[in-house]
XYZ file of C-alpha atoms in Angstrom:
708
model
C 0.204 0.092 -0.050
C 1.385 3.313 -1.027
C 1.641 6.516 0.281
C 3.164 8.585 -2.882
C -0.562 10.584 -2.961
C -0.157 11.580 0.457
C 3.113 12.386 -0.131
C 2.694 14.580 -3.506
C 0.116 16.251 -1.824
C 2.067 17.829 1.367
C 5.068 19.867 1.517
C 6.965 18.383 4.808
C 8.567 21.591 5.308
C 5.732 23.959 6.021
C 3.038 21.530 7.038
C 2.931 19.656 10.658
C 1.532 16.814 9.537
C 3.707 13.737 9.698
C 5.753 11.775 6.614
C 6.051 8.382 6.013
C 9.060 8.145 8.051
C 7.009 8.988 11.336
C 6.217 5.071 11.284
C 4.062 3.638 13.934
C 4.527 -0.391 14.901
C 2.101 -2.190 13.539
C -0.575 -3.821 15.815
C -2.933 -6.890 16.140
C -5.243 -4.955 17.024
C -6.196 -2.754 14.629
C -6.925 0.736 15.111
C -9.102 3.510 14.174
C -9.635 7.289 14.872
C -12.306 10.082 14.003
C -10.159 13.600 12.816
C -13.065 16.391 12.618
C -11.192 18.745 10.090
C -12.153 22.607 10.034
C -10.844 23.109 6.485
C -12.823 24.688 3.358
C -16.095 23.138 5.391
C -16.433 21.513 8.727
C -16.149 17.149 7.882
C -15.295 14.471 9.549
C -11.930 11.931 8.601
C -12.988 8.123 9.270
C -9.593 6.491 9.352
C -9.438 2.420 9.843
C -5.951 0.729 10.131
C -5.029 -1.755 7.476
C -1.907 -3.102 7.056
C 0.756 -0.646 7.377
C -1.383 2.412 6.426
C -4.646 4.255 7.633
C -7.594 4.073 4.743
C -9.188 7.130 5.073
C -13.522 8.455 4.156
C -14.101 12.181 4.361
C -17.525 11.694 5.634
C -19.165 15.629 5.506
C -22.101 14.938 8.052
C -19.917 13.082 10.494
C -21.108 9.479 11.815
C -24.523 8.507 12.947
C -26.180 6.005 15.125
C -29.492 5.912 13.309
C -29.298 2.993 10.741
C -32.202 4.866 8.283
C -29.232 7.301 7.587
C -26.942 6.486 4.691
C -23.764 9.213 5.493
C -21.649 9.935 2.375
C -18.088 8.621 3.275
C -15.603 9.612 -0.183
C -12.894 7.488 -0.160
C -9.550 9.530 -0.049
C -5.695 8.385 -0.402
C -3.763 6.646 2.447
C -2.542 8.118 5.261
C 0.555 7.159 7.626
C -0.404 5.372 10.908
C 1.286 8.197 12.821
C -1.574 10.520 11.376
C -3.865 8.875 14.591
C -1.962 10.580 16.572
C -1.862 14.398 14.559
C -4.059 17.087 15.945
C -2.964 20.507 15.355
C -3.173 23.236 12.449
C -2.403 23.119 8.487
C -0.972 26.666 7.919
C -3.107 28.671 5.118
C -1.945 28.010 1.659
C -1.145 24.294 2.351
C -3.365 20.886 1.149
C -6.233 20.705 3.648
C -5.486 24.153 5.257
C -7.543 24.304 9.011
C -7.337 22.684 12.279
C -7.362 18.941 13.011
C -9.181 17.542 16.147
C -9.070 14.006 17.355
C -12.829 13.530 17.693
C -12.778 9.739 18.598
C -10.432 7.205 18.399
C -10.366 3.054 19.816
C -10.172 -0.234 18.228
C -12.355 -2.371 15.743
C -12.952 -5.659 14.815
C -14.079 -6.893 11.661
C -17.812 -8.474 12.114
C -16.615 -12.163 11.415
C -14.205 -11.910 14.439
C -11.037 -13.367 12.175
C -8.070 -14.497 14.069
C -5.421 -12.063 14.243
C -3.099 -13.155 11.662
C -5.830 -13.016 9.249
C -7.383 -9.477 9.867
C -5.012 -7.704 7.410
C -6.554 -10.693 4.611
C -9.828 -10.312 5.309
C -10.378 -6.403 5.427
C -8.061 -6.081 2.381
C -10.621 -8.378 0.444
C -13.777 -6.087 1.750
C -12.237 -3.459 1.123
C -11.770 -4.063 -2.648
C -15.474 -6.370 -2.888
C -16.319 -2.837 -1.801
C -18.721 -4.101 1.421
C -16.391 -3.642 4.881
C -18.420 -4.303 8.327
C -16.586 -3.087 11.526
C -17.338 -3.406 14.791
C -16.229 0.182 16.494
C -14.489 0.274 20.188
C -14.562 3.903 20.365
C -15.222 6.131 23.990
C -17.846 7.998 21.796
C -18.734 5.608 19.062
C -19.424 2.231 18.894
C -20.820 -0.778 17.295
C -21.665 -2.354 14.447
C -20.985 -0.238 11.148
C -20.632 -0.792 7.043
C -18.738 1.111 4.719
C -20.625 0.225 1.408
C -19.236 1.193 -1.657
C -21.745 2.835 -5.036
C -20.669 1.420 -8.150
C -17.004 1.617 -9.306
C -16.780 5.254 -7.730
C -14.840 6.825 -4.760
C -18.085 7.557 -2.893
C -19.124 5.160 -0.425
C -21.985 5.447 2.159
C -21.486 5.083 6.025
C -24.527 2.937 7.715
C -24.844 2.080 11.232
C -26.519 -1.272 11.866
C -28.792 -2.067 14.311
C -27.371 -2.964 17.320
C -27.641 -2.477 21.627
C -25.874 1.183 20.599
C -28.046 2.050 17.573
C -29.961 4.790 17.993
C -32.850 7.205 15.948
C -32.615 9.613 18.472
C -30.505 12.810 17.311
C -26.980 12.520 19.039
C -25.347 15.882 20.654
C -21.591 14.789 20.897
C -19.588 17.427 22.005
C -17.018 19.134 19.473
C -14.021 18.718 21.921
C -11.025 16.638 21.247
C -11.505 13.074 22.883
C -7.379 13.735 23.509
C -6.989 16.954 24.334
C -10.120 18.303 25.434
C -9.711 21.502 23.799
C -12.192 22.768 21.004
C -11.424 24.379 17.288
C -11.016 27.548 18.835
C -8.404 26.852 21.798
C -6.366 24.621 18.893
C -6.686 27.470 16.421
C -5.846 30.449 19.193
C -2.754 28.029 20.775
C 0.666 29.361 19.032
C 1.974 25.866 19.117
C 0.632 22.889 16.779
C 0.145 19.413 18.837
C 1.333 16.370 17.163
C 0.603 13.653 19.490
C 3.133 11.729 21.863
C 3.601 15.347 23.721
C 5.932 16.405 20.932
C 4.978 20.266 20.027
C 6.282 22.506 17.027
C 5.683 26.095 16.294
C 2.654 27.108 15.011
C 3.096 29.015 11.014
C 0.456 31.170 10.172
C -0.163 33.606 7.422
C -2.205 36.910 7.726
C -5.639 36.385 6.145
C -6.572 38.881 3.336
C -9.510 39.570 5.478
C -9.383 39.907 9.313
C -11.731 38.415 11.597
C -12.650 41.668 13.931
C -13.387 41.662 17.669
C -16.488 44.071 17.096
C -19.235 43.507 14.419
C -19.477 46.954 12.740
C -15.589 46.136 12.284
C -16.577 43.232 9.794
C -18.270 45.605 7.801
C -15.614 47.963 7.611
C -12.750 45.206 6.876
C -14.914 43.964 4.120
C -14.842 47.388 2.908
C -11.573 48.026 3.170
C -10.150 45.385 1.794
C -12.638 45.395 -1.435
C -10.903 49.425 -1.998
C -14.124 50.484 -0.441
C -16.973 48.359 -2.547
C -19.626 47.598 0.018
C -22.481 44.823 -1.051
C -24.682 45.939 -4.046
C -27.439 47.253 -3.639
C -30.263 46.698 -6.002
C -31.405 49.747 -8.497
C -35.338 49.668 -9.265
C -35.950 49.421 -12.943
C -39.363 48.600 -14.578
C -38.649 45.675 -16.363
C -36.500 42.303 -15.762
C -33.294 42.203 -18.106
C -34.305 39.475 -20.877
C -30.812 38.509 -22.220
C -28.382 35.522 -21.604
C -26.060 37.652 -19.606
C -28.416 38.243 -16.946
C -29.785 36.007 -14.090
C -33.004 36.488 -12.314
C -33.708 35.512 -9.165
C -36.945 35.981 -6.278
C -35.888 38.987 -4.036
C -37.219 37.562 -0.877
C -38.385 40.137 2.074
C -36.415 40.712 5.256
C -33.729 41.856 6.387
C -30.293 41.629 4.706
C -27.173 40.369 7.077
C -23.329 39.690 6.354
C -23.099 36.308 7.995
C -19.308 35.615 8.810
C -18.341 32.393 9.978
C -14.775 31.998 11.750
C -14.054 28.198 12.729
C -17.559 26.890 11.887
C -18.754 29.699 14.383
C -21.488 32.092 12.797
C -21.877 35.878 13.167
C -24.913 37.929 11.987
C -24.019 41.405 11.155
C -26.731 43.837 10.142
C -26.064 46.980 7.509
C -25.453 49.680 10.083
C -22.624 46.807 11.587
C -24.520 45.958 14.634
C -23.856 42.437 15.869
C -27.717 40.605 15.667
C -26.119 37.637 17.011
C -27.863 36.825 20.074
C -31.072 37.838 18.433
C -31.537 34.443 17.110
C -30.482 31.857 19.233
C -31.898 28.981 17.513
C -30.962 30.239 13.970
C -27.219 30.652 14.886
C -27.459 27.241 16.840
C -28.821 25.769 13.339
C -25.944 27.525 11.557
C -23.216 26.687 13.463
C -20.521 24.338 11.606
C -22.168 25.155 8.499
C -18.982 26.764 7.038
C -15.753 26.774 8.340
C -14.448 30.171 7.265
C -16.272 32.704 5.001
C -18.751 35.856 4.812
C -21.939 35.559 2.709
C -24.589 37.553 1.693
C -27.752 37.087 3.105
C -31.502 37.758 3.540
C -33.360 36.706 6.996
C -36.651 36.251 5.843
C -39.871 36.078 8.013
C -40.944 32.788 5.230
C -37.670 30.937 6.361
C -38.371 29.561 10.026
C -34.968 27.606 10.102
C -32.426 29.381 8.293
C -31.269 32.077 5.766
C -31.624 33.311 2.187
C -27.673 33.322 0.181
C -27.924 35.644 -2.312
C -23.903 36.068 -2.564
C -20.456 35.470 -1.381
C -18.503 37.479 -0.241
C -14.900 35.762 0.978
C -13.964 32.409 1.555
C -11.196 30.729 3.453
C -9.553 34.129 3.729
C -9.868 34.868 0.244
C -12.252 38.052 -1.094
C -14.491 37.093 -4.051
C -16.211 40.904 -4.655
C -13.333 41.339 -7.505
C -14.801 37.752 -9.138
C -17.866 37.993 -11.736
C -21.230 37.438 -10.445
C -21.214 34.124 -12.214
C -17.701 32.551 -10.761
C -18.794 33.536 -7.095
C -21.804 31.605 -7.936
C -20.025 28.826 -9.262
C -18.156 28.966 -6.160
C -21.087 29.377 -3.863
C -23.660 26.410 -4.892
C -21.961 23.539 -3.821
C -21.482 25.263 -0.427
C -25.102 25.968 -0.132
C -26.395 22.817 -1.189
C -24.418 20.732 1.348
C -25.722 23.179 3.959
C -29.275 22.051 5.514
C -29.874 25.728 6.973
C -28.637 27.971 4.201
C -30.813 28.135 1.050
C -29.976 29.126 -2.287
C -32.856 30.818 -4.540
C -33.736 29.197 -7.576
C -32.630 31.710 -10.772
C -33.794 31.644 -14.409
C -30.894 32.701 -16.765
C -32.388 35.170 -19.893
C -36.039 33.957 -19.968
C -38.229 36.629 -18.404
C -41.733 35.234 -18.702
C -40.489 31.857 -17.447
C -39.277 33.495 -14.274
C -42.232 35.736 -13.975
C -44.514 32.523 -14.492
C -43.202 30.818 -11.331
C -41.539 33.297 -9.057
C -43.260 37.078 -9.054
C -45.852 36.073 -6.136
C -45.854 35.304 -2.606
C -42.917 35.674 -0.162
C -40.945 36.975 -3.440
C -41.768 41.175 -3.188
C -39.672 41.738 -6.694
C -37.395 40.160 -8.956
C -33.844 40.810 -8.959
C -31.509 40.613 -12.255
C -27.892 40.036 -11.562
C -25.201 40.780 -14.903
C -23.252 37.710 -15.065
C -20.001 39.232 -16.043
C -19.574 41.747 -13.405
C -17.804 41.857 -10.042
C -19.281 44.037 -7.398
C -19.875 47.754 -8.057
C -20.188 50.921 -5.752
C -23.769 51.870 -4.487
C -26.342 51.480 -6.777
C -24.738 50.720 -10.008
C -26.677 48.439 -12.730
C -24.962 44.748 -11.730
C -28.251 44.378 -10.048
C -31.917 45.643 -11.021
C -34.433 45.081 -8.780
C -38.398 45.011 -10.000
C -41.404 45.078 -8.323
C -44.359 42.570 -8.531
C -47.285 44.546 -8.241
C -47.595 44.384 -12.206
C -48.114 41.527 -12.128
C -50.837 40.183 -10.270
C -52.451 37.654 -12.676
C -49.824 35.315 -11.352
C -50.881 35.124 -7.591
C -50.386 31.627 -6.215
C -53.241 29.702 -5.160
C -54.885 31.718 -1.808
C -53.091 31.006 1.586
C -56.818 29.527 3.213
C -55.447 26.290 1.091
C -52.256 26.411 2.794
C -53.071 25.715 6.409
C -51.524 22.855 7.022
C -52.395 19.808 9.127
C -50.402 18.501 12.285
C -48.257 15.830 10.922
C -49.124 12.593 12.448
C -46.603 10.439 14.049
C -46.253 6.979 12.279
C -45.419 4.060 14.037
C -44.378 1.349 11.409
C -41.096 0.496 10.444
C -40.375 3.052 7.968
C -38.844 6.202 10.126
C -38.999 10.160 9.823
C -35.391 11.661 9.938
C -34.693 15.435 9.971
C -38.516 16.271 9.830
C -37.898 19.867 10.895
C -35.839 20.548 7.442
C -37.600 23.050 5.344
C -38.357 21.751 2.030
C -40.793 24.550 0.887
C -39.754 28.231 2.508
C -41.914 30.125 1.034
C -45.058 27.700 2.363
C -43.797 26.529 5.397
C -43.485 22.959 4.560
C -41.611 20.940 6.207
C -40.305 17.224 5.031
C -42.887 16.088 7.991
C -45.600 17.651 6.222
C -44.477 15.954 2.812
C -43.848 12.238 5.155
C -47.380 12.571 6.149
C -49.029 13.556 2.849
C -48.029 10.279 1.181
C -48.755 8.645 4.809
C -52.379 10.293 4.219
C -52.827 9.092 0.372
C -51.167 6.185 0.474
C -54.484 3.682 -0.217
C -54.937 6.395 -3.790
C -51.567 6.523 -4.530
C -50.085 2.753 -3.917
C -52.257 1.115 -6.858
C -50.661 3.039 -9.401
C -47.137 2.505 -8.736
C -47.242 -1.011 -7.013
C -45.159 -3.797 -9.435
C -44.123 -1.023 -11.351
C -40.126 -0.012 -11.518
C -39.846 3.550 -10.404
C -37.753 6.533 -11.222
C -37.742 9.185 -8.091
C -36.852 12.591 -8.052
C -35.951 13.508 -5.026
C -34.586 16.795 -3.470
C -32.790 16.050 -0.104
C -32.152 19.970 1.086
C -35.851 20.959 -0.416
C -36.985 22.405 -3.544
C -34.992 25.402 -3.229
C -32.135 23.131 -2.667
C -30.551 20.763 -5.797
C -32.841 18.340 -6.931
C -31.795 14.817 -9.060
C -33.516 11.588 -10.875
C -32.790 8.600 -9.523
C -33.481 5.146 -11.172
C -31.230 3.040 -9.505
C -31.616 2.258 -5.989
C -28.213 0.654 -4.401
C -26.471 0.593 -1.437
C -27.855 -0.340 2.220
C -31.468 -0.646 2.125
C -34.146 -2.080 4.145
C -35.400 -5.581 3.733
C -39.089 -3.854 3.342
C -37.984 -1.743 0.111
C -37.730 -4.429 -2.926
C -36.255 -3.550 -5.978
C -36.342 -4.728 -9.492
C -32.985 -5.537 -11.673
C -33.726 -4.678 -15.272
C -30.691 -4.818 -17.826
C -30.600 -1.458 -20.122
C -30.094 -2.482 -23.632
C -28.765 1.200 -24.235
C -25.817 1.429 -21.800
C -25.401 -2.227 -21.055
C -25.960 -1.965 -17.203
C -28.182 -2.927 -14.505
C -30.508 -0.695 -13.060
C -31.792 -2.055 -9.809
C -35.656 0.254 -9.801
C -37.005 0.704 -6.446
C -40.597 -0.796 -6.286
C -43.356 0.663 -3.674
C -45.067 -2.791 -2.509
C -46.412 -1.145 0.749
C -46.804 1.697 2.884
C -43.387 1.522 4.196
C -41.651 1.605 1.520
C -43.621 4.755 0.028
C -42.543 6.199 3.303
C -38.912 5.059 2.793
C -38.822 6.889 -0.221
C -40.481 10.237 1.223
C -37.998 10.005 3.836
C -34.953 10.248 1.471
C -36.362 13.117 0.031
C -38.603 11.846 -2.647
C -41.229 14.414 -3.887
C -41.889 12.746 -7.254
C -42.377 9.269 -8.259
C -42.660 8.350 -11.771
C -43.539 4.553 -12.685
C -43.597 2.512 -15.978
C -46.948 1.809 -17.461
C -46.316 -1.321 -17.295
C -45.549 -3.749 -14.490
C -42.664 -6.071 -13.249
C -44.777 -8.463 -14.245
C -45.484 -8.123 -17.824
C -42.509 -5.755 -19.036
C -43.564 -5.297 -22.311
C -47.686 -4.777 -21.968
C -48.238 -1.479 -20.560
C -51.270 -1.538 -18.126
C -52.261 2.623 -18.721
C -50.893 4.613 -21.387
C -51.085 8.530 -21.729
C -51.575 11.276 -24.176
C -49.620 14.356 -22.654
C -50.979 17.580 -23.296
C -48.114 19.801 -22.874
C -49.166 23.617 -23.331
C -45.584 25.064 -24.126
C -46.886 28.324 -22.476
C -50.268 28.301 -24.294
C -53.056 29.410 -21.837
C -54.889 27.028 -20.207
C -58.122 27.367 -21.972
C -56.373 25.833 -25.224
C -55.169 22.943 -23.060
C -58.872 22.491 -21.684
C -60.134 22.825 -25.327
C -57.825 20.382 -26.529
C -58.631 17.820 -23.911
C -62.594 17.868 -24.873
C -61.331 17.107 -28.420
C -59.401 14.118 -27.555
C -62.441 13.017 -25.209
C -65.017 13.600 -27.990
C -63.330 11.435 -29.875
C -62.130 8.676 -27.533
C -66.288 8.480 -26.509
C -67.087 7.996 -30.229
C -65.076 4.932 -30.583
C -65.815 3.803 -27.189
C -63.152 4.417 -25.002
C -62.764 4.831 -21.141
C -60.633 7.420 -20.136
C -59.579 9.195 -17.164
C -58.121 12.488 -16.841
C -55.700 14.380 -14.207
C -52.885 17.328 -13.965
C -49.868 17.020 -14.996
C -49.051 19.110 -11.236
C -47.620 22.055 -13.809
C -49.372 23.422 -16.329
C -50.436 20.311 -18.559
C -52.591 17.306 -18.621
C -52.672 14.171 -18.789
C -55.424 11.726 -20.520
C -54.914 7.866 -19.490
C -56.197 5.613 -21.349
C -56.622 1.657 -19.348
C -55.537 -1.414 -21.453
C -55.996 -5.031 -21.482
C -53.574 -7.531 -21.253
C -53.066 -8.592 -25.005
C -51.526 -4.862 -26.072
C -47.575 -3.726 -26.685
C -46.083 -0.891 -26.141
C -46.110 -0.337 -29.915
C -49.649 -0.908 -30.555
C -50.514 1.592 -27.674
C -47.984 4.505 -28.817
C -49.914 3.674 -32.535
C -52.969 4.180 -31.424
C -52.452 7.403 -29.335
C -50.524 8.256 -32.528
C -53.920 8.130 -34.652
C -56.125 9.683 -32.114
C -53.663 12.840 -31.549
C -53.328 13.325 -35.716
C -56.988 13.408 -35.653
C -56.795 15.957 -32.874
C -53.395 17.891 -34.482
C -56.147 18.061 -37.910
C -58.806 19.474 -36.532
C -56.935 22.296 -34.566
C -53.698 22.649 -36.382
C -53.450 26.496 -35.207
C -53.445 25.451 -31.540
C -51.500 21.722 -31.338
C -49.058 19.991 -32.799
C -47.464 16.172 -32.852
C -43.515 18.168 -33.665
C -41.193 16.717 -31.648
C -38.642 19.461 -31.907
C -39.432 22.323 -29.928
C -38.003 24.633 -31.928
C -40.646 23.915 -35.082
C -43.916 24.139 -33.098
C -44.133 27.810 -33.343
C -45.584 28.390 -29.946
C -48.259 25.448 -30.341
C -49.536 22.951 -27.836
C -47.361 19.380 -27.932
C -49.407 16.363 -28.389
C -47.145 13.807 -26.651
C -47.695 10.297 -27.232
C -44.442 9.398 -27.758
C -43.065 8.614 -24.290
C -45.810 5.168 -24.249
C -42.636 2.684 -24.439
C -41.145 0.476 -22.515
C -38.620 2.036 -19.524
C -40.186 5.395 -20.139
C -42.221 6.718 -17.350
C -44.770 9.573 -16.221
C -45.773 11.384 -13.128
C -47.919 8.908 -10.591
C -51.285 9.820 -9.543
C -51.176 12.203 -6.150
C -47.629 12.513 -6.594
C -46.272 15.704 -5.693
C -44.285 18.246 -8.017
C -41.635 20.706 -6.715
C -43.350 23.715 -7.731
C -44.098 27.076 -5.711
C -47.333 25.494 -4.841
C -46.079 22.093 -4.179
C -48.959 21.536 -6.349
C -50.117 17.583 -6.786
C -50.623 15.637 -10.465
C -54.249 14.913 -9.609
C -56.639 12.610 -11.102
C -60.147 14.511 -11.665
C -63.576 13.328 -12.982
C -63.940 15.016 -16.774
C -66.784 16.864 -15.824
C -64.780 18.677 -13.236
C -62.515 19.925 -16.031
C -62.603 23.604 -16.231
C -61.528 26.256 -18.555
C -59.949 27.932 -15.603
C -58.088 25.427 -13.303
C -55.249 25.937 -11.578
C -53.339 23.410 -11.019
C -51.864 25.095 -8.037
C -54.772 24.498 -6.585
C -54.803 21.388 -6.460
C -52.017 20.696 -3.442
C -50.517 18.716 -0.988
C -52.931 20.262 1.076
C -56.174 20.844 -0.856
C -55.550 16.974 -2.331
C -56.171 15.794 1.058
C -59.423 17.017 1.909
C -60.673 16.417 -1.466
C -60.155 13.011 -1.414
C -62.064 12.729 1.670
C -64.732 14.978 0.198
C -65.209 13.643 -3.544
C -63.292 9.874 -2.780
C -61.049 8.729 -5.695
C -62.245 9.065 -9.717
C -59.819 6.934 -10.973
C -60.413 4.413 -8.633
C -62.222 1.633 -11.106
C -59.943 2.889 -13.994
C -57.478 0.289 -13.208
C -59.752 -2.122 -13.722
C -61.126 -1.569 -16.767
C -59.676 -2.775 -20.013
C -60.000 -1.246 -23.480
C -59.721 -3.176 -26.354
C -57.239 -1.181 -28.946
C -57.972 -3.490 -32.207
C -61.486 -2.982 -31.717
C -60.904 0.926 -31.460
C -58.391 1.784 -34.219
C -61.655 -0.056 -36.539
C -64.129 2.655 -35.287
C -61.129 5.423 -35.365
C -60.949 5.160 -39.139
C -64.668 5.580 -39.680
C -64.644 9.201 -37.690
C -64.161 12.156 -40.206
C -62.317 15.288 -38.920
């Protein structure tokens, strides 16, 4: 096992870290150490002695005793055994600059408890196969843990196994060294660096480009001085947003503007007047502690955000000022930092598309829109890198009424699936928390499960809420509970096996909800007959047209289907479109279903050529509604009935009765709150749809007799 990468990254004449000559005698009893590293971002390093090196993983959120938590662990370079005794300060300018603390240490054994002479062999084999299970005997962390590699990447998962040390309660571990008892500020303030075995060396520290003053008012003064007197930008009011690719638009949240300063993970909230408001918001500061190590952020404290701040801009990071960088560069550096923070939120943005921005954001909590010119750095005072546009002229874009968003108290579920981090805010503008999403899927489970059971699922997940980074997940691997089934399917395109999640029961649905799943997209066929769809769709995508046109097209499709004796259902897409579902029997292939839908859509296009089109190229549609019937294919998905959508209104793809379809229907009125009440009062409009079966052969013959 080589330490070449470790040595290449470090300058041992500047850093007090041990080199490969600082050897520690090998022991039959394997050691482990967990070091907390206050670098660019506070994180934990888990190191296991395997042979003559420490195999190491960087764990951003640290270990958890909750078996439901799957903590990301990034495999990094091997470290020398002497590193297990290293605690101190890595000077600025060096790799991993920051303070290192020995947070926990002890010994471990592989789960099978091999004989001492075979321990190294067993651990090396487990490392190569990508699945390590060990029993830790530390001073803080104890019990059985698994490290599971995600495919052939450097990303692993650190998972606690169920045993007497497991707990679903949040752990309030002290942030102090298990060896020296000091916290980060004491370690960083020391003139010497602890190196283990009682040795100390003088601390080398470079002056930061921006100081960390004692008084809050000096933070503003130091930033202004270091940036040639250029303070944070104040938007200049304009009548119109800038519709150009060099302008980025964001909603402007109502609230107080602050500088949020971090020094060794400790936050300080400073007003524009230079006043320290840290003690005013004790709960907020407690949430923010340790989110970043060193930096200054431009933030807004909004009454709509119950547990954090909206972050607009990056002022300084790790001792470097960013005010002279372009806005685009600042945002590029800022986004990955915010995505990993649970109490800092990044506002959504739209680049150069004024109408799209206005449609989604010029309402509700957003009192205005702000445009940023991406190629400019900070400007003084009220110049034009930021333009603020009021929303008074856009009253027609108001969201659904506040009365429809009286959130019910989430119920406590006592089953196998457990809710974690229930207070995490998913929709800040609606005060919707993760617990509300979990409870929504609990309440609608009897209605959504029949539509997704036995079907491979593609998930859209937002673990940090809809303002954070979302991602699309098909392959469900890693540590999974026994009650969550998966279905392996080999993709002909990629020649890879995809393990799709299956939602067979309530616990599996709630497990997916706890992963941050907002949107659930099932196949149109089941695992029992993958080539035989049970339900196919005609998707009406308005492409920016008014809903009255979508309504008109849907009514025409319904009329044609009625004429040929085909039973159908209608549901909202959860956004601006409509989905027309057609149940099928057992003997129809995807190709037959797609051809039938295409024939129906062709007749619709012939009758309404100025409103709708079958053209697949968006650039050639000329603003017409898109009749999408091509997604009826093996491996394709569509959003499930009663699935949430990541829209500002927390809207739902909601089934309707055909006589409920009206020209002024608003998708936002069918949301996380109202759909639950609707089901209680009206029942499930699609309850019988899955039990019906249209005969496409008969329908195709009848369709030939229909005259345009």
